[in-house]
Amino acid sequence: MHNLLAMKLQRFAALPDEDVQALGHMCRQSIRTARARRDIMREGDQPHHVKLIIDGWAIRYKMLPDGRRQIVSFLLPGDMCDLNIFLLDQMDHSIGALTPVTYAEMPRDLIETMCKTRSALSRALWIDSLVVAAIQREWTVNLGQRTARERIAHLFCELFERLDAVGLSEGDRCEMPLTQIDLGEATGMTAVHVNRTLQELRRDGLIVLNNRILTIPDRQALMTVGMFNPAYLHHLLPRSMTTPASAIA
Amino acid sequence: MHNLLAMKLQRFAALPDEDVQALGHMCRQSIRTARARRDIMREGDQPHHVKLIIDGWAIRYKMLPDGRRQIVSFLLPGDMCDLNIFLLDQMDHSIGALTPVTYAEMPRDLIETMCKTRSALSRALWIDSLVVAAIQREWTVNLGQRTARERIAHLFCELFERLDAVGLSEGDRCEMPLTQIDLGEATGMTAVHVNRTLQELRRDGLIVLNNRILTIPDRQALMTVGMFNPAYLHHLLPRSMTTPASAIA
DNA sequence: CGGCTGCTTGAACTTGTTCAACAGCGGTGG
DNA sequence: CCACCGCTGTTGAACAAGTTCAAGCAGCCG
């Protein structure tokens, strides 16, 4: 098992080997799994642990009283729940597995002592949480200002970039296990309109999408369509400059 | 000068008097002002200090290359910039004053030592930052799923509730210095449509809005229209149970 | 007074929704 | 093995929500 969280954090700044190992150790404490399309936490639950996605895709979502549903963010391998989530009285949203998901539940006190003793790691974790906030702001822009075509293009750019940061891209391709309904719930449009928008993007040669694999032949072109500026992800170091995944066993 | 931040934090849990005083002291370190409709920070700037709004309304916003603009959140008196903002290389959004704004710039090291020695305060500040994240998620829902009428109703409910938490409401009224253009940029709609939607809400007796004062005659009714569930603000204690503002001079 | 900003209105238009039907595919049970 | 079911994707046509463009009005400030 590679430590994808460590890999992601190294995009912000280099980490000492001991920190990477401490992190890896903590993730191996308590491993759990969830079946596809099942909830991991429900709105109203009391949050106890910090969770880390090890494998599979999950979503945060909120429901309106009349059944409308909005996906509020995607949780990809290497993503954590908010570091301090246990401070809240109850969950104000739900977390659901899209695919089968493996995740670690990390004991609160272990994280706290780790942050106290390892300043570089602590710093990286805080940067990560600032990036999570930045992503949420960017979604606000996506839903508020962009057209259907731009929204989908932007979302694909973001997901590709985030997957790439944890080594889950291959050249110009990545997995894309989302149904058109999922895409609609994330971008605030109907599945029908998602369908037509995808066809448009395909027709223009901007994406290839089948068998749950997304290919982006010309990344710059898609970024332009989606007005995607990766600065908000704060990836300072290119992936090549970080510790190779093989060394982070 | 009342300490609105302390007042807000006390909605999460009681704070020892010394903590409140320490906070008050820190806010008085370096006071600055900004004129209405001027930027306080621009996208690309390097963030150095944590800021705290003392008086006036500000916004976080992002611009698209073609000039479209999205207001991403409102900063009201008592609101801070992200505690750890100085960890980022550069701002990924701008902060602008809507009205004349008074704010404090808080030295990074002072905050850090304060958090180390005062655990209740530190805890309250972290809860606050989780609430900020929750608000951003709720905006995602607002823009993604709600209709024009619901969006405006929800936004008014949120702003009223947040102002009330820092004692800036009076009965069923609060200030509302936003132009219809501002409302449009926050809710992802055109000013024209904001105008028509406001008229609809007025006609239905849900709001009274003139001279930059918003009155909500029947709060429950407006909350129902906007499907506003205040749980995401995590105000555990009612305002009446917190230290009275007069005691937090 | 003149010019600016913000609010209001109407009419044509565009984008995205709704409703309904159908095709493909994989899994399941008879 | 085949029939059937449910889920996902696709298509068409009518419709609704929100945008655009354009003009005019009110209030305010210098």
Coordinates of C-alpha atoms (C1' of nucleotides) in Angstrom, one line a residue:
Chain A
M1 CA 0.0 0.0 0.0
H2 CA 1.5 3.3 -1.1
N3 CA 0.8 6.3 1.1
L4 CA -1.1 8.6 -1.2
L5 CA -1.7 11.2 1.5
A6 CA 2.0 11.6 1.9
M7 CA 2.4 11.8 -1.8
K8 CA -0.1 14.6 -2.0
L9 CA 1.4 16.5 0.9
Q10 CA 4.8 16.5 -0.8
R11 CA 3.3 18.6 -3.5
F12 CA 3.2 21.4 -1.0
A13 CA 6.7 20.9 0.5
A14 CA 9.2 18.2 1.1
L15 CA 8.6 16.0 4.2
P16 CA 11.3 14.2 6.3
D17 CA 11.3 10.5 5.8
E18 CA 10.3 9.9 9.5
D19 CA 7.2 12.0 9.0
V20 CA 6.2 10.0 6.0
Q21 CA 6.7 6.8 8.0
A22 CA 4.8 8.1 11.0
L23 CA 1.9 9.0 8.7
G24 CA 2.0 5.6 7.1
H25 CA 1.9 4.0 10.5
M26 CA -1.1 6.0 11.6
C27 CA -3.1 5.1 8.5
R28 CA -2.6 1.4 9.2
Q29 CA -4.3 1.6 12.6
S30 CA -7.9 0.9 11.8
I31 CA -8.9 0.1 8.2
R32 CA -12.5 -0.1 7.2
T33 CA -14.4 -0.6 4.0
A34 CA -17.8 0.5 2.5
R35 CA -19.8 -0.9 -0.3
A36 CA -20.5 1.1 -3.4
R37 CA -23.4 3.5 -3.1
R38 CA -23.6 3.2 0.6
D39 CA -23.4 6.0 3.2
I40 CA -20.3 6.2 5.4
M41 CA -21.7 8.9 7.6
R42 CA -25.1 10.5 7.7
E43 CA -26.1 14.1 8.4
G44 CA -26.9 14.3 12.1
D45 CA -24.3 11.7 13.2
Q46 CA -21.8 12.6 15.8
P47 CA -18.3 12.7 14.2
H48 CA -15.7 10.9 16.3
H49 CA -12.8 10.0 14.1
V50 CA -10.8 11.6 11.3
K51 CA -11.1 9.5 8.2
L52 CA -8.7 9.0 5.3
I53 CA -9.7 7.6 2.0
I54 CA -7.3 4.9 1.0
D55 CA -9.0 3.5 -2.1
G56 CA -12.1 4.3 -4.1
W57 CA -14.2 7.4 -4.5
A58 CA -16.6 9.0 -2.0
I59 CA -18.7 12.1 -1.9
R60 CA -19.8 14.7 0.5
Y61 CA -23.4 15.6 -0.2
K62 CA -26.4 17.4 1.2
M63 CA -30.1 16.8 0.6
L64 CA -32.9 19.3 0.5
P65 CA -36.2 18.5 2.3
D66 CA -37.8 17.8 -1.1
G67 CA -35.2 15.3 -2.2
R68 CA -33.0 17.4 -4.4
R69 CA -29.4 16.4 -3.7
Q70 CA -26.1 18.3 -4.2
I71 CA -22.7 16.7 -4.2
V72 CA -20.6 19.2 -2.4
S73 CA -17.2 17.6 -3.0
F74 CA -15.4 14.5 -4.1
L75 CA -13.2 12.5 -1.7
L76 CA -10.4 10.8 -3.6
P77 CA -7.7 8.4 -2.4
G78 CA -5.4 10.4 -0.1
D79 CA -8.1 12.8 1.0
M80 CA -9.0 13.3 4.7
C81 CA -12.0 14.5 6.4
D82 CA -11.5 17.8 8.1
L83 CA -8.7 17.4 10.7
N84 CA -10.8 18.7 13.5
I85 CA -14.2 17.3 12.6
F86 CA -14.7 15.8 16.0
L87 CA -15.0 19.3 17.4
L88 CA -18.5 19.5 15.9
D89 CA -21.7 18.4 17.7
Q90 CA -23.0 16.7 14.6
M91 CA -22.5 16.2 10.9
D92 CA -24.1 18.9 8.7
H93 CA -23.8 16.7 5.6
S94 CA -23.4 13.1 4.6
I95 CA -20.6 11.1 3.2
G96 CA -21.3 8.4 0.8
A97 CA -19.2 5.8 -1.1
L98 CA -19.5 6.0 -4.9
T99 CA -17.4 3.0 -5.6
P100 CA -16.3 0.4 -3.0
V101 CA -14.2 2.4 -0.6
T102 CA -11.3 1.5 1.8
Y103 CA -10.6 4.1 4.4
A104 CA -8.7 4.5 7.7
E105 CA -10.2 5.8 10.9
M106 CA -7.5 7.7 12.7
P107 CA -7.7 8.1 16.4
R108 CA -7.9 11.7 17.4
D109 CA -5.2 11.8 20.0
L110 CA -2.7 10.1 17.7
I111 CA -3.1 12.8 15.2
E112 CA -2.8 15.5 17.9
T113 CA 0.5 14.1 19.3
M114 CA 1.8 13.6 15.8
C115 CA 1.1 17.2 14.9
K116 CA 2.8 18.4 18.0
T117 CA 6.0 16.6 17.4
R118 CA 6.3 16.8 13.7
S119 CA 6.2 20.4 12.5
A120 CA 6.7 19.9 8.8
L121 CA 3.9 17.3 8.7
S122 CA 1.6 19.5 10.8
R123 CA 2.3 22.4 8.4
A124 CA 1.5 20.2 5.4
L125 CA -1.7 19.0 6.9
W126 CA -2.8 22.5 7.5
I127 CA -2.0 23.6 4.0
D128 CA -4.0 20.7 2.8
S129 CA -7.0 21.8 4.7
L130 CA -6.6 25.3 3.3
V131 CA -6.6 23.8 -0.2
V132 CA -9.8 21.9 0.6
A133 CA -11.4 25.2 1.5
A134 CA -10.0 26.7 -1.7
I135 CA -11.6 23.9 -3.7
Q136 CA -14.9 24.6 -2.1
R137 CA -14.7 28.2 -3.1
E138 CA -13.9 27.3 -6.7
W139 CA -17.0 25.1 -6.8
T140 CA -19.0 28.1 -5.7
V141 CA -17.6 29.9 -8.7
N142 CA -18.2 26.9 -11.0
L143 CA -21.9 26.7 -10.0
G144 CA -22.5 30.5 -9.8
Q145 CA -20.8 31.7 -13.0
R146 CA -20.0 29.0 -15.5
T147 CA -22.1 27.5 -18.2
A148 CA -22.9 23.8 -18.5
R149 CA -20.0 23.2 -20.9
E150 CA -17.6 25.2 -18.7
R151 CA -18.7 23.5 -15.5
I152 CA -18.1 20.0 -16.8
A153 CA -14.8 20.9 -18.3
H154 CA -13.7 22.6 -15.1
L155 CA -14.7 19.6 -13.0
F156 CA -12.8 17.2 -15.2
C157 CA -9.7 19.3 -15.1
E158 CA -9.9 19.5 -11.3
L159 CA -10.4 15.8 -10.8
F160 CA -7.7 14.9 -13.2
E161 CA -5.3 17.2 -11.5
R162 CA -6.1 15.9 -8.1
L163 CA -5.8 12.3 -9.2
D164 CA -2.5 13.1 -10.8
A165 CA -1.2 14.5 -7.6
V166 CA -1.6 11.1 -6.0
G167 CA -0.3 9.2 -8.9
L168 CA -3.7 8.0 -10.1
S169 CA -3.4 9.3 -13.6
E170 CA -1.8 7.5 -16.6
G171 CA -0.6 9.9 -19.2
D172 CA -3.7 11.8 -20.4
R173 CA -6.1 9.3 -18.8
C174 CA -7.7 8.7 -15.4
E175 CA -10.6 6.8 -13.9
M176 CA -14.0 8.5 -13.9
P177 CA -16.5 6.3 -12.1
L178 CA -19.2 8.9 -12.1
T179 CA -22.6 8.3 -13.7
Q180 CA -24.2 11.2 -15.6
I181 CA -26.5 11.5 -12.6
D182 CA -23.5 12.0 -10.3
L183 CA -22.1 14.6 -12.7
G184 CA -25.4 16.4 -12.6
E185 CA -25.6 16.4 -8.9
A186 CA -22.1 17.8 -8.7
T187 CA -22.6 20.5 -11.3
G188 CA -26.1 21.5 -10.5
M189 CA -27.7 20.3 -13.7
T190 CA -30.0 17.6 -14.8
A191 CA -28.6 14.3 -16.1
V192 CA -30.2 14.9 -19.5
H193 CA -28.3 18.2 -19.9
V194 CA -25.1 16.5 -18.7
N195 CA -25.6 14.0 -21.4
R196 CA -25.9 16.6 -24.1
T197 CA -23.0 18.6 -22.8
L198 CA -20.8 15.5 -22.7
Q199 CA -21.7 14.8 -26.3
E200 CA -20.7 18.4 -27.2
L201 CA -17.4 18.0 -25.5
R202 CA -16.8 14.7 -27.2
R203 CA -17.8 16.1 -30.6
D204 CA -15.2 18.9 -30.1
G205 CA -12.5 16.4 -29.4
L206 CA -12.0 17.8 -25.8
I207 CA -12.7 14.5 -24.0
V208 CA -13.0 10.8 -24.6
L209 CA -15.1 9.1 -22.0
N210 CA -16.2 5.5 -22.0
N211 CA -16.0 2.4 -19.7
R212 CA -15.5 4.8 -16.8
I213 CA -12.2 6.0 -18.2
L214 CA -11.7 9.7 -19.1
T215 CA -9.1 10.7 -21.6
I216 CA -8.1 14.3 -22.2
P217 CA -6.3 14.5 -25.5
D218 CA -5.4 18.2 -25.1
R219 CA -5.3 19.3 -21.5
Q220 CA -4.6 22.9 -22.3
A221 CA -7.6 23.0 -24.6
L222 CA -9.9 21.6 -21.9
M223 CA -8.5 24.0 -19.3
T224 CA -9.2 26.9 -21.6
V225 CA -12.8 25.9 -22.1
G226 CA -13.3 25.4 -18.3
M227 CA -11.3 28.5 -17.5
F228 CA -9.4 26.2 -15.2
N229 CA -6.5 27.9 -13.3
P230 CA -4.8 25.3 -11.1
A231 CA -3.4 28.0 -8.8
Y232 CA -6.1 27.3 -6.2
L233 CA -4.8 23.8 -5.7
H234 CA -1.5 25.3 -4.5
H235 CA 0.6 22.5 -5.9
L236 CA 4.0 24.2 -5.6
L237 CA 6.2 21.3 -6.5
P238 CA 5.7 19.3 -9.7
R239 CA 5.1 15.6 -9.1
S240 CA 8.5 14.7 -10.4
M241 CA 10.2 16.5 -7.5
T242 CA 8.6 14.5 -4.8
T243 CA 9.7 11.3 -3.2
P244 CA 8.8 8.5 -5.6
A245 CA 5.8 6.4 -4.6
S246 CA 8.0 3.3 -4.5
A247 CA 10.0 4.8 -1.6
I248 CA 6.9 5.5 0.5
A249 CA 5.8 1.9 1.0
Chain B
M1 CA -15.4 48.6 21.1
H2 CA -17.2 45.4 21.8
N3 CA -15.4 42.2 20.9
L4 CA -17.7 40.6 18.4
L5 CA -15.4 37.7 17.7
A6 CA -15.6 36.6 21.3
M7 CA -19.3 37.1 21.2
K8 CA -19.6 34.8 18.2
L9 CA -17.2 32.1 19.7
Q10 CA -19.4 32.0 22.8
R11 CA -22.2 30.6 20.7
F12 CA -20.1 27.4 20.4
A13 CA -19.1 27.1 24.0
A14 CA -18.4 29.3 27.0
L15 CA -15.0 30.9 27.2
P16 CA -13.1 31.9 30.4
D17 CA -12.9 35.6 30.9
E18 CA -9.1 35.7 30.6
D19 CA -9.4 34.1 27.1
V20 CA -11.9 36.8 26.1
Q21 CA -9.6 39.5 27.4
A22 CA -6.5 38.0 25.6
L23 CA -8.5 37.9 22.4
G24 CA -9.6 41.5 22.9
H25 CA -6.0 42.5 23.5
M26 CA -4.8 40.9 20.3
C27 CA -7.4 42.6 18.2
R28 CA -6.2 45.9 19.4
Q29 CA -2.7 45.4 18.1
S30 CA -2.9 46.8 14.6
I31 CA -6.1 48.4 13.4
R32 CA -6.5 49.3 9.7
T33 CA -9.3 50.7 7.6
A34 CA -10.4 50.3 4.0
R35 CA -12.7 52.5 2.0
A36 CA -15.9 51.2 0.6
R37 CA -15.6 49.3 -2.7
R38 CA -11.8 49.0 -2.4
D39 CA -9.8 45.8 -2.4
I40 CA -8.2 44.7 0.9
M41 CA -6.2 41.9 -0.7
R42 CA -5.9 40.8 -4.3
E43 CA -5.6 37.4 -5.9
G44 CA -1.9 36.6 -6.2
D45 CA -0.8 38.6 -3.2
Q46 CA 1.2 36.9 -0.5
P47 CA -0.8 36.6 2.6
H48 CA 1.1 37.6 5.8
H49 CA -1.3 38.3 8.5
V50 CA -4.5 37.0 9.8
K51 CA -7.3 39.6 9.6
L52 CA -10.3 40.2 11.7
I53 CA -13.2 42.3 10.5
I54 CA -14.1 44.7 13.3
D55 CA -16.7 46.9 11.5
G56 CA -18.3 46.9 8.1
W57 CA -18.9 44.3 5.4
A58 CA -16.4 42.7 3.1
I59 CA -16.5 40.0 0.5
R60 CA -14.3 37.2 -0.8
Y61 CA -14.6 37.0 -4.5
K62 CA -13.1 35.4 -7.6
M63 CA -13.0 36.8 -11.2
L64 CA -13.1 34.7 -14.4
P65 CA -10.8 35.7 -17.2
D66 CA -13.8 37.2 -19.1
G67 CA -14.8 39.5 -16.3
R68 CA -17.6 37.5 -14.7
R69 CA -17.3 37.8 -10.9
Q70 CA -18.5 35.5 -8.1
I71 CA -18.8 36.6 -4.5
V72 CA -17.7 33.5 -2.6
S73 CA -18.5 34.6 0.9
F74 CA -19.4 37.6 3.1
L75 CA -17.1 38.7 5.9
L76 CA -19.1 40.3 8.6
P77 CA -17.9 42.0 11.8
G78 CA -16.3 39.3 14.0
D79 CA -15.2 37.2 11.0
M80 CA -11.6 36.2 10.6
C81 CA -9.6 35.2 7.6
D82 CA -8.5 31.6 7.7
L83 CA -6.3 31.1 10.8
N84 CA -3.5 29.6 8.8
I85 CA -3.7 31.7 5.7
F86 CA 0.0 32.7 5.9
L87 CA 0.9 29.0 5.1
L88 CA -0.2 29.6 1.4
D89 CA 2.1 30.9 -1.3
Q90 CA -0.4 33.3 -2.7
M91 CA -4.0 34.3 -2.4
D92 CA -6.3 32.4 -4.8
H93 CA -9.1 35.0 -4.4
S94 CA -9.5 38.6 -3.5
I95 CA -11.0 40.3 -0.5
G96 CA -12.9 43.6 -1.1
A97 CA -14.6 46.0 1.2
L98 CA -18.3 46.6 0.4
T99 CA -18.8 49.3 3.0
P100 CA -16.1 51.2 4.8
V101 CA -14.3 48.5 6.8
T102 CA -12.3 48.5 10.0
Y103 CA -10.1 45.5 10.5
A104 CA -7.3 44.2 12.7
E105 CA -4.2 42.6 11.4
M106 CA -3.1 40.0 13.9
P107 CA 0.5 39.0 14.1
R108 CA 1.0 35.3 13.3
D109 CA 3.2 34.4 16.3
L110 CA 0.8 36.1 18.8
I111 CA -2.0 33.9 17.6
E112 CA 0.1 30.8 17.8
T113 CA 1.2 31.4 21.3
M114 CA -2.3 32.3 22.3
C115 CA -3.6 29.0 20.9
K116 CA -1.0 27.0 22.7
T117 CA -1.7 28.4 26.1
R118 CA -5.5 28.8 25.9
S119 CA -7.1 25.6 25.0
A120 CA -10.8 26.7 25.2
L121 CA -10.1 29.6 22.9
S122 CA -8.1 27.5 20.5
R123 CA -10.9 25.0 20.4
A124 CA -13.4 27.7 19.7
L125 CA -11.3 29.2 16.9
W126 CA -11.1 25.7 15.2
I127 CA -14.8 25.2 15.5
D128 CA -15.2 28.6 13.9
S129 CA -13.1 27.6 11.0
L130 CA -15.1 24.4 10.6
V131 CA -18.3 26.5 10.5
V132 CA -16.7 28.7 7.8
A133 CA -16.2 25.5 5.7
A134 CA -19.8 24.4 6.4
I135 CA -21.1 27.8 5.2
Q136 CA -19.1 27.4 2.0
R137 CA -20.7 23.9 1.4
E138 CA -24.1 25.4 2.0
W139 CA -23.4 28.0 -0.7
T140 CA -22.6 25.1 -3.0
V141 CA -26.0 23.7 -2.3
N142 CA -27.6 27.1 -2.7
L143 CA -26.1 27.7 -6.2
G144 CA -26.5 24.1 -7.3
Q145 CA -30.0 23.2 -6.3
R146 CA -32.1 26.2 -5.3
T147 CA -34.3 28.4 -7.5
A148 CA -33.8 32.2 -7.6
R149 CA -36.5 32.7 -4.9
E150 CA -35.0 30.1 -2.6
R151 CA -31.5 31.3 -3.1
I152 CA -32.3 34.9 -2.0
A153 CA -34.4 33.7 0.9
H154 CA -31.6 31.4 2.0
L155 CA -29.0 34.0 1.8
F156 CA -31.1 36.5 3.8
C157 CA -31.7 33.9 6.5
E158 CA -28.0 33.1 6.7
L159 CA -26.9 36.7 6.9
F160 CA -29.5 37.5 9.5
E161 CA -28.5 34.6 11.6
R162 CA -24.8 35.4 11.4
L163 CA -25.4 39.1 12.2
D164 CA -27.7 38.1 15.1
A165 CA -24.9 35.9 16.5
V166 CA -22.7 39.0 16.9
G167 CA -25.5 41.2 18.2
L168 CA -26.0 43.1 15.0
S169 CA -29.7 42.4 14.6
E170 CA -32.5 44.4 16.2
G171 CA -35.6 42.3 16.6
D172 CA -36.6 41.2 13.1
R173 CA -34.3 43.7 11.3
C174 CA -30.7 44.0 10.3
E175 CA -28.5 46.0 8.0
M176 CA -28.3 44.9 4.4
P177 CA -25.8 47.1 2.5
L178 CA -25.8 44.9 -0.6
T179 CA -26.8 46.3 -4.0
Q180 CA -28.8 44.1 -6.3
I181 CA -25.7 43.6 -8.3
D182 CA -23.9 42.3 -5.2
L183 CA -26.8 40.0 -4.5
G184 CA -26.6 38.8 -8.1
E185 CA -22.9 38.1 -7.8
A186 CA -23.4 36.2 -4.6
T187 CA -26.3 34.1 -5.9
G188 CA -25.2 33.5 -9.4
M189 CA -27.9 35.5 -11.1
T190 CA -28.3 38.7 -13.0
A191 CA -29.2 41.9 -11.2
V192 CA -32.3 42.1 -13.3
H193 CA -33.5 38.8 -12.0
V194 CA -32.5 39.6 -8.5
N195 CA -34.8 42.7 -8.8
R196 CA -37.8 40.6 -10.0
T197 CA -37.2 38.0 -7.3
L198 CA -37.0 40.6 -4.5
Q199 CA -40.3 42.1 -5.8
E200 CA -41.8 38.7 -5.5
L201 CA -40.6 38.2 -2.0
R202 CA -41.9 41.6 -1.0
R203 CA -45.2 41.0 -2.6
D204 CA -45.6 37.8 -0.6
G205 CA -44.8 39.7 2.6
L206 CA -41.7 37.7 3.2
I207 CA -39.3 40.6 3.4
V208 CA -39.3 44.4 3.7
L209 CA -36.1 45.9 2.2
N210 CA -35.4 49.6 1.8
N211 CA -32.8 52.1 2.9
R212 CA -30.4 49.2 3.2
I213 CA -32.4 47.8 6.1
L214 CA -33.8 44.3 5.8
T215 CA -36.9 43.3 7.9
I216 CA -38.1 39.8 8.1
P217 CA -41.6 39.9 9.5
D218 CA -42.0 36.1 9.8
R219 CA -38.7 34.4 10.1
Q220 CA -40.0 30.9 10.0
A221 CA -41.9 31.6 6.7
L222 CA -38.7 32.9 5.1
M223 CA -36.7 29.9 6.4
T224 CA -39.3 27.6 4.9
V225 CA -39.1 29.3 1.5
G226 CA -35.3 29.1 1.5
M227 CA -35.2 25.6 3.0
F228 CA -32.9 27.1 5.6
N229 CA -31.8 24.7 8.3
P230 CA -29.5 26.6 10.7
A231 CA -27.8 23.4 11.9
Y232 CA -24.8 24.1 9.6
L233 CA -23.9 27.2 11.6
H234 CA -23.4 25.0 14.7
H235 CA -24.7 27.6 17.1
L236 CA -25.2 25.4 20.1
L237 CA -25.9 28.1 22.7
P238 CA -28.6 30.7 22.2
R239 CA -27.4 34.2 22.3
S240 CA -29.0 34.9 25.6
M241 CA -26.8 32.3 27.3
T242 CA -23.5 34.0 26.4
T243 CA -21.6 36.7 28.2
P244 CA -23.5 40.0 27.5
A245 CA -21.7 42.3 25.1
S246 CA -21.5 45.0 27.7
A247 CA -19.2 42.7 29.8
I248 CA -16.8 42.2 26.9
A249 CA -15.6 45.7 26.5
Chain C
dC1 C1' -27.8 71.7 -12.4
dG2 C1' -25.5 67.5 -14.3
dG3 C1' -23.8 63.1 -13.8
dC4 C1' -23.5 59.0 -11.4
dT5 C1' -25.2 54.9 -9.3
dG6 C1' -28.8 51.8 -8.3
dC7 C1' -33.5 50.3 -9.2
dT8 C1' -37.3 49.2 -12.4
dT9 C1' -39.7 47.6 -16.5
dG10 C1' -40.7 45.3 -21.1
dA11 C1' -39.8 42.2 -24.8
dA12 C1' -37.1 39.0 -27.2
dC13 C1' -34.1 35.4 -26.6
dT14 C1' -31.2 31.4 -24.6
dT15 C1' -30.1 27.9 -21.6
dG16 C1' -31.3 24.3 -19.3
dT17 C1' -35.6 21.5 -17.5
dT18 C1' -39.3 18.3 -17.8
dC19 C1' -41.6 14.5 -19.4
dA20 C1' -41.6 10.5 -21.9
dA21 C1' -40.0 6.9 -24.5
dC22 C1' -36.5 3.6 -25.8
dA23 C1' -31.9 1.1 -26.3
dG24 C1' -28.0 -1.5 -24.2
dC25 C1' -26.1 -4.1 -20.7
dG26 C1' -25.2 -6.9 -16.7
dG27 C1' -27.1 -9.6 -13.2
dT28 C1' -30.6 -12.7 -11.3
dG29 C1' -33.9 -16.2 -10.9
dG30 C1' -36.9 -19.6 -12.9
Chain D
dC1 C1' -30.4 -20.9 -21.1
dC2 C1' -33.6 -17.5 -21.4
dA3 C1' -36.7 -14.0 -19.6
dC4 C1' -36.9 -10.2 -17.0
dC5 C1' -35.5 -6.3 -14.2
dG6 C1' -33.1 -2.3 -13.0
dC7 C1' -29.7 1.0 -14.0
dT8 C1' -27.4 4.0 -17.2
dG9 C1' -27.3 6.4 -21.3
dT10 C1' -29.7 8.6 -25.3
dT11 C1' -33.1 11.2 -27.9
dG12 C1' -37.1 14.4 -29.1
dA13 C1' -40.4 18.0 -28.1
dA14 C1' -42.7 21.1 -25.2
dC15 C1' -41.8 24.1 -21.6
dA16 C1' -39.9 27.2 -17.8
dA17 C1' -36.5 29.8 -15.7
dG18 C1' -33.3 33.1 -16.1
dT19 C1' -30.6 36.3 -19.4
dT20 C1' -29.9 40.0 -22.5
dC21 C1' -30.6 44.4 -24.3
dA22 C1' -32.5 48.6 -23.9
dA23 C1' -34.7 52.4 -22.0
dG24 C1' -36.3 55.2 -18.3
dC25 C1' -36.6 56.8 -13.5
dA26 C1' -35.3 58.2 -8.7
dG27 C1' -32.1 59.8 -5.5
dC28 C1' -27.8 61.6 -4.2
dC29 C1' -23.7 64.3 -4.3
dG30 C1' -20.6 67.6 -5.9

